[in-house]
């Protein structure tokens, strides 16, 4: 291949190629980093929550007045809600997982002073909670009606919980802890882990300890709570309005609000991540488009400038495919110079983002993938103008201008 | 001459409509995307109270756990909020011109209008100075007094919108409003107030709507109201009643002061340091002395109100603009060099290099202006898209006149910069070169 002559020829008019190479370098830096961020956000949004999010409806009950008593209201509400046809299971909970509101606490794996404490989210729930959230019990047992407590104050220590495998392993880093293990609350009271959940997400989707969750069987002496209503598959939307009507009919000393599907709550918690991914995807596509148009434009210009030379070459024996190859190779060399510079720039941009913001270091495999994509873009862009160039008639060499 | 150049420019631009529209579209895309990113950033980083932002301070006392900092990722920081004990103690100082302790509460409003059902609403529990502190004007009535705060009198100020909803917009001062099954008296109706960001409490969404009802700080004790914002506790305390909760090492109160000058500022810093030293004697505040008073703009920065994602987007949008500009330089080079014969003739007829250069720049400027205008369209579309993606951010995604001006100006400036090199190249065309060929 005639790399040498092509290279030297393009150096004779280097502004265009330099501009193109710079543009390709920047494009590579942006799309590689953007696609990496998009991939991370998609992974974050689609992690399994452990819950049957798609079939759950949640609603808040907010009691008021001296004569409202949540602890009396809950058992009655549960009975009424469970009676709705199409409802699979119901539990009360002081907050809704994935909603961004919650109640965090700390536990320790030993009662010794200075034992490391681990943060987690706790949910005060009823007997049927495992079913209502649709979480999978890995070992141990679910709650029974006898487990549920109605304490008179916040201070009554908890005695038994169900917690996630992630939380249990964080409390016992040496591993192997099973249902039946004893953990300790902030005041050193022992708490028995009666069941272990496969996975369940807690309150704050941006939190590192999202998977540290425990369920506590009790109804707190407060005014407000949520109901988690799990419908049979396909029944959710039919059940939804009945949930609100049922609660309003059961007790009028309260406001019933925030009737929402659990998937809606999850989506709104991930709104920022989803939005970022979409915006970046749009910018990446526009950038590929603009760069593609730029490549076509530059190649057409290069062809137009050399019509006479192309005709001469054809006249002295160059075949059509030689002309085609000339422009393909020239463009490939420009793209290659661009992606080489671009690879360095990509790493630099990523370094800056890691240093300035809480972003992860780029997976190095993304760089060659981006390089391949731009090579392809370059060849696609030049194909049209190069084909036109190869169609130039040798006779053009014989005409003056 | 300028008008003649404009005429030449328009003739040249209309002569090749395809190239011209491609150039305008490229500028417009680059500017549009960049302006959309900048608009959101600019509104997030907005100074919500410019005339007072340097005299309003958020107060922090480091009452946190001796074993670890409040935020492990920001070890130099004190908790964002105060304990009840400390908030009440700070209220005793007479150094600030105005001051208010506050937190958010959830209340149930039971309207007297039969067509309205009881509803739950967020309210702000705070001192009467709140309104003067943050410059919130009244439509009717006025704020409550310090005595009402201390006594926990059942008074309420409602916003204009809430007054429209509950009392049909009439002067409702003196009327009663049933809240949490108690009779509150309306003492004032405040103007609707929507600071962006919601700087006085950024805890649960810095761009949320502010509360529409305000009640005296002492009412919390009376009705045993917890915060509906953030409450964080570090100490292993056995809390069995609201009374015990008030005495606990839990932070849940925000505190703002107005300190008109350096003198008050220093005096106030000395006051809070002195207070904490006293408390240390009593066995509280085991961490090193770390009390902070932070003015509005610094506070918004410390609280990272502008998200990292927005900064990343600005960077990426800027690089996108640069790529668009490189593209335009290429397009302009092609176009200008295509005009070389014509320029050669003009030069031969006596046009100086400077004149040719100026003429090209005017053409480029016109392109930039057209690109800027079209860019506004793209920016508007992009912001519409962002509103779809981020419901609840409607007020963060709008174009104002400043942004329109900035968009057009930056389009012209960047395009002219991009056009400098092509214009310089073309004005160096030798006058004779193209004559000989004819």
PDB file of N, CA, C and O in Angstrom, chain A residues 343-384:
ATOM      1  N   UNK A 343      -7.396   8.633  22.444  1.00  0.00           N
ATOM      2  CA  UNK A 343      -7.253   7.678  23.541  1.00  0.00           C
ATOM      3  C   UNK A 343      -6.621   8.354  24.746  1.00  0.00           C
ATOM      4  O   UNK A 343      -7.060   8.170  25.891  1.00  0.00           O
ATOM      5  N   UNK A 344      -5.588   9.143  24.473  1.00  0.00           N
ATOM      6  CA  UNK A 344      -4.938   9.862  25.569  1.00  0.00           C
ATOM      7  C   UNK A 344      -5.940  10.827  26.208  1.00  0.00           C
ATOM      8  O   UNK A 344      -6.076  10.904  27.433  1.00  0.00           O
ATOM      9  N   UNK A 345      -6.675  11.537  25.351  1.00  0.00           N
ATOM     10  CA  UNK A 345      -7.653  12.518  25.828  1.00  0.00           C
ATOM     11  C   UNK A 345      -8.754  11.837  26.642  1.00  0.00           C
ATOM     12  O   UNK A 345      -9.202  12.353  27.672  1.00  0.00           O
ATOM     13  N   UNK A 346      -9.179  10.657  26.187  1.00  0.00           N
ATOM     14  CA  UNK A 346     -10.222   9.909  26.890  1.00  0.00           C
ATOM     15  C   UNK A 346      -9.793   9.623  28.322  1.00  0.00           C
ATOM     16  O   UNK A 346     -10.547   9.851  29.275  1.00  0.00           O
ATOM     17  N   UNK A 347      -8.562   9.128  28.451  1.00  0.00           N
ATOM     18  CA  UNK A 347      -8.057   8.802  29.783  1.00  0.00           C
ATOM     19  C   UNK A 347      -7.956  10.077  30.615  1.00  0.00           C
ATOM     20  O   UNK A 347      -8.303  10.102  31.799  1.00  0.00           O
ATOM     21  N   UNK A 348      -7.504  11.178  29.980  1.00  0.00           N
ATOM     22  CA  UNK A 348      -7.361  12.442  30.708  1.00  0.00           C
ATOM     23  C   UNK A 348      -8.723  12.930  31.205  1.00  0.00           C
ATOM     24  O   UNK A 348      -8.860  13.326  32.359  1.00  0.00           O
ATOM     25  N   UNK A 349      -9.732  12.890  30.310  1.00  0.00           N
ATOM     26  CA  UNK A 349     -11.074  13.337  30.710  1.00  0.00           C
ATOM     27  C   UNK A 349     -11.580  12.475  31.868  1.00  0.00           C
ATOM     28  O   UNK A 349     -12.109  12.966  32.860  1.00  0.00           O
ATOM     29  N   UNK A 350     -11.369  11.166  31.756  1.00  0.00           N
ATOM     30  CA  UNK A 350     -11.823  10.277  32.821  1.00  0.00           C
ATOM     31  C   UNK A 350     -11.086  10.577  34.124  1.00  0.00           C
ATOM     32  O   UNK A 350     -11.679  10.605  35.194  1.00  0.00           O
ATOM     33  N   UNK A 351      -9.793  10.846  34.028  1.00  0.00           N
ATOM     34  CA  UNK A 351      -9.002  11.154  35.209  1.00  0.00           C
ATOM     35  C   UNK A 351      -9.560  12.396  35.891  1.00  0.00           C
ATOM     36  O   UNK A 351      -9.749  12.437  37.105  1.00  0.00           O
ATOM     37  N   UNK A 352      -9.891  13.392  35.065  1.00  0.00           N
ATOM     38  CA  UNK A 352     -10.442  14.633  35.607  1.00  0.00           C
ATOM     39  C   UNK A 352     -11.788  14.355  36.298  1.00  0.00           C
ATOM     40  O   UNK A 352     -12.058  14.858  37.387  1.00  0.00           O
ATOM     41  N   UNK A 353     -12.622  13.520  35.670  1.00  0.00           N
ATOM     42  CA  UNK A 353     -13.938  13.259  36.250  1.00  0.00           C
ATOM     43  C   UNK A 353     -13.822  12.469  37.547  1.00  0.00           C
ATOM     44  O   UNK A 353     -14.552  12.720  38.501  1.00  0.00           O
ATOM     45  N   UNK A 354     -12.891  11.517  37.588  1.00  0.00           N
ATOM     46  CA  UNK A 354     -12.704  10.728  38.809  1.00  0.00           C
ATOM     47  C   UNK A 354     -12.191  11.627  39.925  1.00  0.00           C
ATOM     48  O   UNK A 354     -12.630  11.543  41.069  1.00  0.00           O
ATOM     49  N   UNK A 355     -11.260  12.537  39.572  1.00  0.00           N
ATOM     50  CA  UNK A 355     -10.675  13.404  40.587  1.00  0.00           C
ATOM     51  C   UNK A 355     -11.683  14.433  41.094  1.00  0.00           C
ATOM     52  O   UNK A 355     -11.702  14.747  42.284  1.00  0.00           O
ATOM     53  N   UNK A 356     -12.550  14.949  40.207  1.00  0.00           N
ATOM     54  CA  UNK A 356     -13.445  16.032  40.610  1.00  0.00           C
ATOM     55  C   UNK A 356     -14.757  15.530  41.169  1.00  0.00           C
ATOM     56  O   UNK A 356     -15.351  16.151  42.039  1.00  0.00           O
ATOM     57  N   UNK A 357     -15.248  14.438  40.641  1.00  0.00           N
ATOM     58  CA  UNK A 357     -16.565  13.968  41.039  1.00  0.00           C
ATOM     59  C   UNK A 357     -16.463  12.529  41.486  1.00  0.00           C
ATOM     60  O   UNK A 357     -15.473  11.861  41.248  1.00  0.00           O
ATOM     61  N   UNK A 358     -17.562  12.048  42.097  1.00  0.00           N
ATOM     62  CA  UNK A 358     -17.535  10.670  42.564  1.00  0.00           C
ATOM     63  C   UNK A 358     -17.895   9.730  41.410  1.00  0.00           C
ATOM     64  O   UNK A 358     -18.953   9.129  41.395  1.00  0.00           O
ATOM     65  N   UNK A 359     -17.011   9.655  40.431  1.00  0.00           N
ATOM     66  CA  UNK A 359     -17.264   8.750  39.320  1.00  0.00           C
ATOM     67  C   UNK A 359     -16.208   7.661  39.335  1.00  0.00           C
ATOM     68  O   UNK A 359     -15.116   7.850  39.859  1.00  0.00           O
ATOM     69  N   UNK A 360     -16.570   6.544  38.720  1.00  0.00           N
ATOM     70  CA  UNK A 360     -15.635   5.423  38.736  1.00  0.00           C
ATOM     71  C   UNK A 360     -14.610   5.537  37.626  1.00  0.00           C
ATOM     72  O   UNK A 360     -14.837   6.191  36.618  1.00  0.00           O
ATOM     73  N   UNK A 361     -13.497   4.860  37.834  1.00  0.00           N
ATOM     74  CA  UNK A 361     -12.462   4.825  36.803  1.00  0.00           C
ATOM     75  C   UNK A 361     -12.969   4.027  35.605  1.00  0.00           C
ATOM     76  O   UNK A 361     -13.676   3.034  35.756  1.00  0.00           O
ATOM     77  N   UNK A 362     -12.579   4.507  34.441  1.00  0.00           N
ATOM     78  CA  UNK A 362     -13.042   3.901  33.197  1.00  0.00           C
ATOM     79  C   UNK A 362     -12.522   2.475  33.044  1.00  0.00           C
ATOM     80  O   UNK A 362     -11.365   2.194  33.323  1.00  0.00           O
ATOM     81  N   UNK A 363     -13.404   1.584  32.593  1.00  0.00           N
ATOM     82  CA  UNK A 363     -12.976   0.235  32.225  1.00  0.00           C
ATOM     83  C   UNK A 363     -12.167   0.373  30.929  1.00  0.00           C
ATOM     84  O   UNK A 363     -12.686   0.843  29.923  1.00  0.00           O
ATOM     85  N   UNK A 364     -10.859  -0.017  30.933  1.00  0.00           N
ATOM     86  CA  UNK A 364      -9.991   0.262  29.781  1.00  0.00           C
ATOM     87  C   UNK A 364     -10.498  -0.343  28.463  1.00  0.00           C
ATOM     88  O   UNK A 364     -10.179   0.164  27.398  1.00  0.00           O
ATOM     89  N   UNK A 365     -11.318  -1.402  28.556  1.00  0.00           N
ATOM     90  CA  UNK A 365     -11.818  -2.038  27.330  1.00  0.00           C
ATOM     91  C   UNK A 365     -12.708  -1.105  26.502  1.00  0.00           C
ATOM     92  O   UNK A 365     -12.894  -1.323  25.303  1.00  0.00           O
ATOM     93  N   UNK A 366     -13.239  -0.076  27.156  1.00  0.00           N
ATOM     94  CA  UNK A 366     -14.102   0.855  26.425  1.00  0.00           C
ATOM     95  C   UNK A 366     -13.328   1.630  25.376  1.00  0.00           C
ATOM     96  O   UNK A 366     -13.899   2.077  24.393  1.00  0.00           O
ATOM     97  N   UNK A 367     -12.012   1.830  25.603  1.00  0.00           N
ATOM     98  CA  UNK A 367     -11.229   2.643  24.660  1.00  0.00           C
ATOM     99  C   UNK A 367     -11.103   1.945  23.305  1.00  0.00           C
ATOM    100  O   UNK A 367     -11.490   2.538  22.282  1.00  0.00           O
ATOM    101  N   UNK A 368     -10.602   0.683  23.244  1.00  0.00           N
ATOM    102  CA  UNK A 368     -10.545   0.033  21.922  1.00  0.00           C
ATOM    103  C   UNK A 368     -11.917  -0.091  21.266  1.00  0.00           C
ATOM    104  O   UNK A 368     -12.023   0.029  20.032  1.00  0.00           O
ATOM    105  N   UNK A 369     -12.958  -0.291  22.063  1.00  0.00           N
ATOM    106  CA  UNK A 369     -14.300  -0.377  21.477  1.00  0.00           C
ATOM    107  C   UNK A 369     -14.648   0.938  20.792  1.00  0.00           C
ATOM    108  O   UNK A 369     -15.162   0.961  19.672  1.00  0.00           O
ATOM    109  N   UNK A 370     -14.324   2.049  21.458  1.00  0.00           N
ATOM    110  CA  UNK A 370     -14.602   3.365  20.886  1.00  0.00           C
ATOM    111  C   UNK A 370     -13.769   3.595  19.633  1.00  0.00           C
ATOM    112  O   UNK A 370     -14.254   4.147  18.641  1.00  0.00           O
ATOM    113  N   UNK A 371     -12.510   3.154  19.667  1.00  0.00           N
ATOM    114  CA  UNK A 371     -11.619   3.315  18.511  1.00  0.00           C
ATOM    115  C   UNK A 371     -12.208   2.584  17.304  1.00  0.00           C
ATOM    116  O   UNK A 371     -12.311   3.137  16.206  1.00  0.00           O
ATOM    117  N   UNK A 372     -12.658   1.337  17.539  1.00  0.00           N
ATOM    118  CA  UNK A 372     -13.263   0.560  16.455  1.00  0.00           C
ATOM    119  C   UNK A 372     -14.472   1.291  15.882  1.00  0.00           C
ATOM    120  O   UNK A 372     -14.643   1.387  14.663  1.00  0.00           O
ATOM    121  N   UNK A 373     -15.300   1.824  16.781  1.00  0.00           N
ATOM    122  CA  UNK A 373     -16.513   2.510  16.336  1.00  0.00           C
ATOM    123  C   UNK A 373     -16.157   3.704  15.457  1.00  0.00           C
ATOM    124  O   UNK A 373     -16.789   3.937  14.422  1.00  0.00           O
ATOM    125  N   UNK A 374     -15.117   4.456  15.846  1.00  0.00           N
ATOM    126  CA  UNK A 374     -14.770   5.643  15.062  1.00  0.00           C
ATOM    127  C   UNK A 374     -14.118   5.278  13.735  1.00  0.00           C
ATOM    128  O   UNK A 374     -14.314   5.959  12.732  1.00  0.00           O
ATOM    129  N   UNK A 375     -13.331   4.203  13.727  1.00  0.00           N
ATOM    130  CA  UNK A 375     -12.785   3.725  12.454  1.00  0.00           C
ATOM    131  C   UNK A 375     -13.917   3.426  11.483  1.00  0.00           C
ATOM    132  O   UNK A 375     -13.907   3.823  10.327  1.00  0.00           O
ATOM    133  N   UNK A 376     -14.913   2.727  12.027  1.00  0.00           N
ATOM    134  CA  UNK A 376     -16.059   2.362  11.209  1.00  0.00           C
ATOM    135  C   UNK A 376     -16.777   3.616  10.702  1.00  0.00           C
ATOM    136  O   UNK A 376     -17.110   3.735   9.515  1.00  0.00           O
ATOM    137  N   UNK A 377     -16.973   4.576  11.637  1.00  0.00           N
ATOM    138  CA  UNK A 377     -17.639   5.821  11.252  1.00  0.00           C
ATOM    139  C   UNK A 377     -16.854   6.520  10.140  1.00  0.00           C
ATOM    140  O   UNK A 377     -17.426   7.019   9.164  1.00  0.00           O
ATOM    141  N   UNK A 378     -15.528   6.534  10.307  1.00  0.00           N
ATOM    142  CA  UNK A 378     -14.680   7.183   9.312  1.00  0.00           C
ATOM    143  C   UNK A 378     -14.826   6.521   7.944  1.00  0.00           C
ATOM    144  O   UNK A 378     -15.018   7.200   6.931  1.00  0.00           O
ATOM    145  N   UNK A 379     -14.795   5.191   7.910  1.00  0.00           N
ATOM    146  CA  UNK A 379     -14.894   4.486   6.630  1.00  0.00           C
ATOM    147  C   UNK A 379     -16.271   4.702   5.996  1.00  0.00           C
ATOM    148  O   UNK A 379     -16.380   4.913   4.791  1.00  0.00           O
ATOM    149  N   UNK A 380     -17.314   4.663   6.835  1.00  0.00           N
ATOM    150  CA  UNK A 380     -18.668   4.905   6.312  1.00  0.00           C
ATOM    151  C   UNK A 380     -18.764   6.303   5.733  1.00  0.00           C
ATOM    152  O   UNK A 380     -19.352   6.527   4.671  1.00  0.00           O
ATOM    153  N   UNK A 381     -18.144   7.282   6.456  1.00  0.00           N
ATOM    154  CA  UNK A 381     -18.230   8.672   6.036  1.00  0.00           C
ATOM    155  C   UNK A 381     -17.530   8.898   4.713  1.00  0.00           C
ATOM    156  O   UNK A 381     -18.001   9.650   3.858  1.00  0.00           O
ATOM    157  N   UNK A 382     -16.394   8.237   4.513  1.00  0.00           N
ATOM    158  CA  UNK A 382     -15.594   8.507   3.328  1.00  0.00           C
ATOM    159  C   UNK A 382     -16.072   7.679   2.132  1.00  0.00           C
ATOM    160  O   UNK A 382     -15.752   7.989   0.979  1.00  0.00           O
ATOM    161  N   UNK A 383     -16.843   6.633   2.402  1.00  0.00           N
ATOM    162  CA  UNK A 383     -17.233   5.720   1.329  1.00  0.00           C
ATOM    163  C   UNK A 383     -17.895   6.451   0.156  1.00  0.00           C
ATOM    164  O   UNK A 383     -17.511   6.252  -0.998  1.00  0.00           O
ATOM    165  N   UNK A 384     -18.862   7.333   0.470  1.00  0.00           N
ATOM    166  CA  UNK A 384     -19.594   8.032  -0.583  1.00  0.00           C
ATOM    167  C   UNK A 384     -18.688   8.895  -1.436  1.00  0.00           C
ATOM    168  O   UNK A 384     -18.576   8.682  -2.662  1.00  0.00           O
TER     169      UNK A 384
END
